[in-house]
Amino acid sequence: MNAIEIRNLSKTFGSKQAVSGLNMTVPSGAIYGFIGENGSGKSTTEKALCGLLPFNSGSIKIYGKDYLDEDVRSSVGVLIESPGCFQNYSVWNNMKLQAANLGIANADAEIRKVLKLVRMEGAASNKFKNCSLGMKQRIGIAMALLGSPKLLVLDEPINGLDADGMRIMREVLTNLAENHGVTVLISSHILGELGKIATHYGIIRRGRMIKEMTAAELEDSCRTYVGLKTREMERAKALLACKYTRVEEENDEIRVYDAANPEEIVCCLYENGILVREIQTRKIGLEEYYMDLMKETEGK
């Protein structure tokens, strides 16, 4: 059974179409990376999914039931924008208030469990205002995990974190999915980090889903290219463009896509008096795949 099934979802704000006929499928147990530029409809979709925003048409099902079903709502944990915490209260007291709001029995044991899951058990007595951004994000996830939800919806939880904070967040989310059976829907602009943990992707543009794929399908779709540097970049690029279908210059290197043999490229340039300083075969990652897809769908 899929964790989320959204069909033909549409939402307008006045004359602005925020989401238009959007379809989304999130399998149970997935870490689903929800990707799109600012204003593409990610947050609108997430808020509609969580019952925070009414929509104009379409349907949303969570684990096969209507998204407003009481049993379904209790199975969803949410962190959108930032944790709703009192700045002068301790982490523990903020958690106690949330547990009381949710009517959780044996709240102390539940709070200890979720704080341990997000590696915040040692900060329970800290005032929320004294916590770092990374700590605050993990506290927000801990609050979303109260009540043992099966689905976790996270809006930009790794933005603004330092390298260590992002590493911890990756490990926390991977642990929740792999060892605790939690399905994670996560939006982020930091595609390099998202590519390290996501098992599935949904790419949205102008309110429409333009691509859904698994991590394995992304791997198969990412083109291989030969990257090289020389002292005569313009002349080398012009020569190679006559021989190969796609030759581009990016990040101070020439990229020859789908080239079968780097040695052939070196020989071609050498025969024309151009010496290659660096050359290696690479494969584009999620960020470059996304940018290519945006170029392909420009104007559509």
XYZ file of C-alpha atoms in Angstrom:
300
model
C 0.000 0.000 0.000
C 1.241 3.498 -0.807
C 1.699 5.968 2.024
C 0.430 8.904 -0.090
C -1.693 9.041 -3.224
C -2.567 12.496 -4.555
C -4.686 12.722 -7.685
C -5.489 15.812 -9.770
C -4.878 18.211 -6.880
C -5.548 21.868 -7.656
C -5.322 24.946 -5.466
C -5.733 28.621 -6.332
C -5.090 31.766 -4.329
C -7.284 34.361 -5.990
C -6.204 34.372 -9.639
C -2.925 32.558 -8.923
C -2.830 28.820 -9.677
C -0.479 27.406 -7.005
C -1.081 23.719 -7.770
C -2.601 22.444 -11.012
C -3.752 18.846 -11.521
C -0.891 17.461 -9.455
C -0.433 13.699 -9.064
C 1.927 12.182 -6.499
C 2.593 8.646 -5.258
C 4.779 7.976 -2.220
C 5.405 4.275 -1.449
C 5.373 3.086 2.165
C 8.821 3.142 3.733
C 10.235 5.594 1.187
C 12.315 8.695 1.762
C 10.648 10.810 -0.912
C 12.569 13.883 -2.023
C 10.098 16.564 -3.110
C 11.946 18.977 -5.383
C 11.047 22.237 -7.074
C 12.021 25.876 -7.376
C 10.576 28.564 -5.099
C 6.886 29.063 -5.824
C 6.525 25.700 -7.568
C 3.805 24.493 -5.159
C 5.769 22.255 -2.760
C 4.668 23.913 0.472
C 1.099 24.309 -0.772
C 0.960 20.587 -1.550
C 2.422 19.657 1.837
C 0.035 21.931 3.724
C -2.937 20.477 1.824
C -1.689 16.966 2.569
C -1.466 17.777 6.279
C -4.958 19.263 6.424
C -3.625 22.785 7.010
C -4.934 24.199 3.748
C -8.163 23.478 1.843
C -7.832 22.764 -1.869
C -10.141 23.392 -4.805
C -10.300 19.957 -6.398
C -8.678 16.535 -6.453
C -8.179 13.874 -3.797
C -5.608 12.921 -1.180
C -5.330 9.466 0.357
C -2.974 8.417 3.130
C -2.496 4.681 3.536
C -5.573 4.105 1.391
C -7.907 6.327 3.426
C -9.142 9.878 3.002
C -6.554 12.302 4.350
C -9.035 13.768 6.878
C -9.867 10.373 8.420
C -9.175 10.578 12.184
C -7.084 7.417 12.251
C -5.056 8.671 9.311
C -4.446 12.077 10.858
C -2.991 10.433 13.971
C -0.484 8.570 11.794
C 1.054 11.770 10.357
C 3.812 13.838 11.937
C 4.511 17.295 10.506
C 7.307 19.868 10.570
C 6.534 22.735 8.209
C 8.642 25.909 8.361
C 9.820 25.831 12.007
C 8.972 24.115 15.328
C 6.203 25.842 17.278
C 8.092 26.099 20.569
C 8.150 28.560 23.460
C 11.574 30.201 23.445
C 12.024 30.400 27.232
C 10.768 26.875 27.931
C 13.130 23.949 28.093
C 13.178 21.357 25.344
C 11.571 18.909 27.767
C 8.727 21.267 28.721
C 8.007 22.076 25.079
C 7.805 18.356 24.411
C 5.500 17.882 27.424
C 3.122 20.533 26.088
C 2.993 18.875 22.683
C 2.428 15.461 24.257
C -0.455 16.942 26.270
C -1.935 18.466 23.096
C -1.844 15.034 21.473
C -3.263 13.278 24.519
C -0.317 10.888 24.718
C -0.341 8.449 27.617
C 2.958 7.762 29.387
C 4.309 11.000 27.941
C 7.676 10.949 29.734
C 8.678 7.602 28.234
C 7.494 8.711 24.778
C 9.481 11.961 24.999
C 12.650 10.143 26.065
C 12.202 7.749 23.138
C 11.835 10.416 20.440
C 14.612 12.617 21.840
C 16.921 9.615 21.674
C 15.869 8.946 18.078
C 16.957 12.458 17.043
C 20.036 12.460 19.318
C 18.747 15.222 21.566
C 18.410 13.332 24.850
C 21.323 15.278 26.348
C 19.702 18.643 25.624
C 16.328 18.079 27.305
C 16.997 20.698 29.985
C 18.235 23.362 27.525
C 16.054 26.367 26.875
C 14.781 26.236 23.315
C 16.155 29.721 22.538
C 19.674 28.563 23.417
C 19.647 25.654 20.954
C 21.451 25.854 17.618
C 19.520 25.803 14.363
C 20.370 22.137 13.821
C 19.211 21.267 17.332
C 15.967 23.184 16.823
C 15.265 21.300 13.606
C 15.827 17.982 15.354
C 13.572 19.101 18.218
C 10.900 19.857 15.617
C 11.279 16.362 14.181
C 11.111 14.887 17.698
C 7.824 16.743 18.277
C 6.520 15.456 14.944
C 7.446 11.915 16.022
C 5.394 12.019 19.219
C 2.666 9.412 18.984
C 4.713 7.148 16.663
C 3.445 8.420 13.285
C 3.928 6.231 10.210
C 4.351 9.244 7.922
C 6.642 12.227 8.504
C 6.203 15.384 6.404
C 9.193 17.735 6.540
C 9.450 21.103 4.797
C 13.083 22.208 4.268
C 14.468 20.612 7.479
C 18.134 20.820 6.402
C 18.240 24.383 5.052
C 20.690 26.551 6.970
C 22.445 23.657 8.704
C 26.212 23.327 8.787
C 27.952 20.225 7.416
C 27.801 18.357 10.728
C 24.160 19.288 11.245
C 23.272 17.966 7.796
C 25.186 14.752 8.436
C 23.288 14.135 11.683
C 19.973 14.927 9.981
C 20.762 12.452 7.193
C 21.560 9.734 9.707
C 18.418 10.460 11.749
C 16.089 10.310 8.734
C 17.741 7.199 7.286
C 17.439 5.469 10.669
C 13.741 6.368 10.937
C 12.990 4.933 7.491
C 15.195 1.838 7.589
C 14.844 0.768 11.215
C 11.496 2.187 12.340
C 9.388 1.895 9.191
C 8.642 5.630 8.966
C 7.822 7.022 5.524
C 9.463 10.431 5.043
C 8.298 13.138 2.641
C 11.010 15.791 2.603
C 11.353 18.939 0.526
C 14.724 20.644 0.185
C 16.721 22.917 -2.095
C 19.963 21.236 -1.050
C 19.862 18.565 -3.710
C 23.338 17.209 -3.014
C 22.260 16.251 0.498
C 18.863 14.977 -0.617
C 20.551 12.740 -3.161
C 22.402 10.953 -0.354
C 19.266 9.692 1.403
C 16.234 9.743 -0.921
C 14.860 6.471 -2.295
C 12.266 8.215 -4.496
C 11.886 11.654 -6.058
C 9.079 13.908 -7.205
C 9.968 16.988 -9.253
C 7.358 19.734 -9.421
C 7.243 22.836 -11.593
C 4.591 25.547 -11.744
C 2.242 23.428 -9.676
C 2.521 20.304 -11.824
C 4.406 17.082 -11.202
C 6.785 16.737 -14.132
C 8.712 13.643 -12.994
C 8.491 10.873 -10.400
C 11.248 8.290 -10.198
C 13.146 5.977 -7.893
C 16.773 6.534 -6.917
C 17.690 3.574 -9.155
C 15.869 5.141 -12.116
C 17.668 8.420 -11.468
C 20.984 6.572 -11.486
C 20.132 5.014 -14.853
C 19.012 8.359 -16.276
C 22.075 10.344 -15.239
C 24.300 10.692 -18.272
C 27.997 9.945 -18.248
C 30.360 12.592 -19.534
C 34.075 13.107 -20.017
C 35.307 16.256 -18.289
C 38.577 17.828 -19.414
C 40.714 20.936 -19.083
C 43.260 22.398 -21.467
C 45.036 25.707 -21.990
C 43.027 26.264 -25.200
C 39.484 25.758 -24.007
C 37.647 27.594 -26.793
C 39.530 25.894 -29.614
C 39.219 22.483 -27.970
C 35.489 22.956 -27.473
C 35.021 23.947 -31.132
C 36.977 20.917 -32.364
C 35.085 18.478 -30.140
C 31.714 20.007 -31.084
C 32.401 18.957 -34.686
C 32.857 15.344 -33.609
C 30.424 14.823 -30.706
C 26.709 15.564 -30.357
C 26.793 17.427 -27.045
C 29.794 19.442 -25.888
C 29.432 22.084 -23.162
C 31.678 24.218 -21.014
C 30.728 24.330 -17.359
C 32.599 24.932 -14.097
C 35.825 25.697 -15.997
C 35.850 22.364 -17.808
C 34.709 21.029 -21.159
C 32.119 18.282 -20.882
C 31.663 15.778 -23.668
C 28.476 13.816 -23.002
C 28.018 10.171 -23.937
C 31.590 9.945 -25.242
C 32.649 6.299 -25.402
C 36.393 6.678 -25.073
C 38.402 9.409 -23.250
C 41.541 8.270 -25.091
C 39.824 9.083 -28.379
C 39.213 12.628 -27.145
C 42.834 13.038 -26.060
C 44.076 11.779 -29.456
C 41.691 14.077 -31.324
C 42.965 17.137 -29.477
C 46.623 16.064 -29.616
C 46.441 15.664 -33.379
C 45.313 19.289 -33.525
C 48.132 20.504 -31.289
C 46.126 20.765 -28.074
C 47.449 19.121 -24.914
C 44.962 17.943 -22.265
C 45.834 18.962 -18.705
C 43.095 16.999 -16.886
C 40.561 14.413 -18.044
C 38.200 12.014 -16.274
C 34.899 10.259 -16.779
C 32.065 11.384 -14.509
C 28.346 10.975 -14.061
C 25.941 13.844 -13.402
C 24.209 13.870 -10.009
C 20.734 14.866 -8.827
C 21.403 18.600 -8.952
C 22.596 18.559 -12.564
C 19.820 16.162 -13.588
C 17.300 18.564 -12.046
C 18.793 21.582 -13.820
C 18.746 19.715 -17.148
C 15.097 18.793 -16.595
C 14.250 22.437 -15.827
C 15.866 23.480 -19.129
C 13.952 20.807 -21.036
C 10.597 21.902 -19.561
C 11.218 25.639 -19.909
C 8.186 27.225 -21.525
C 6.053 24.085 -21.377
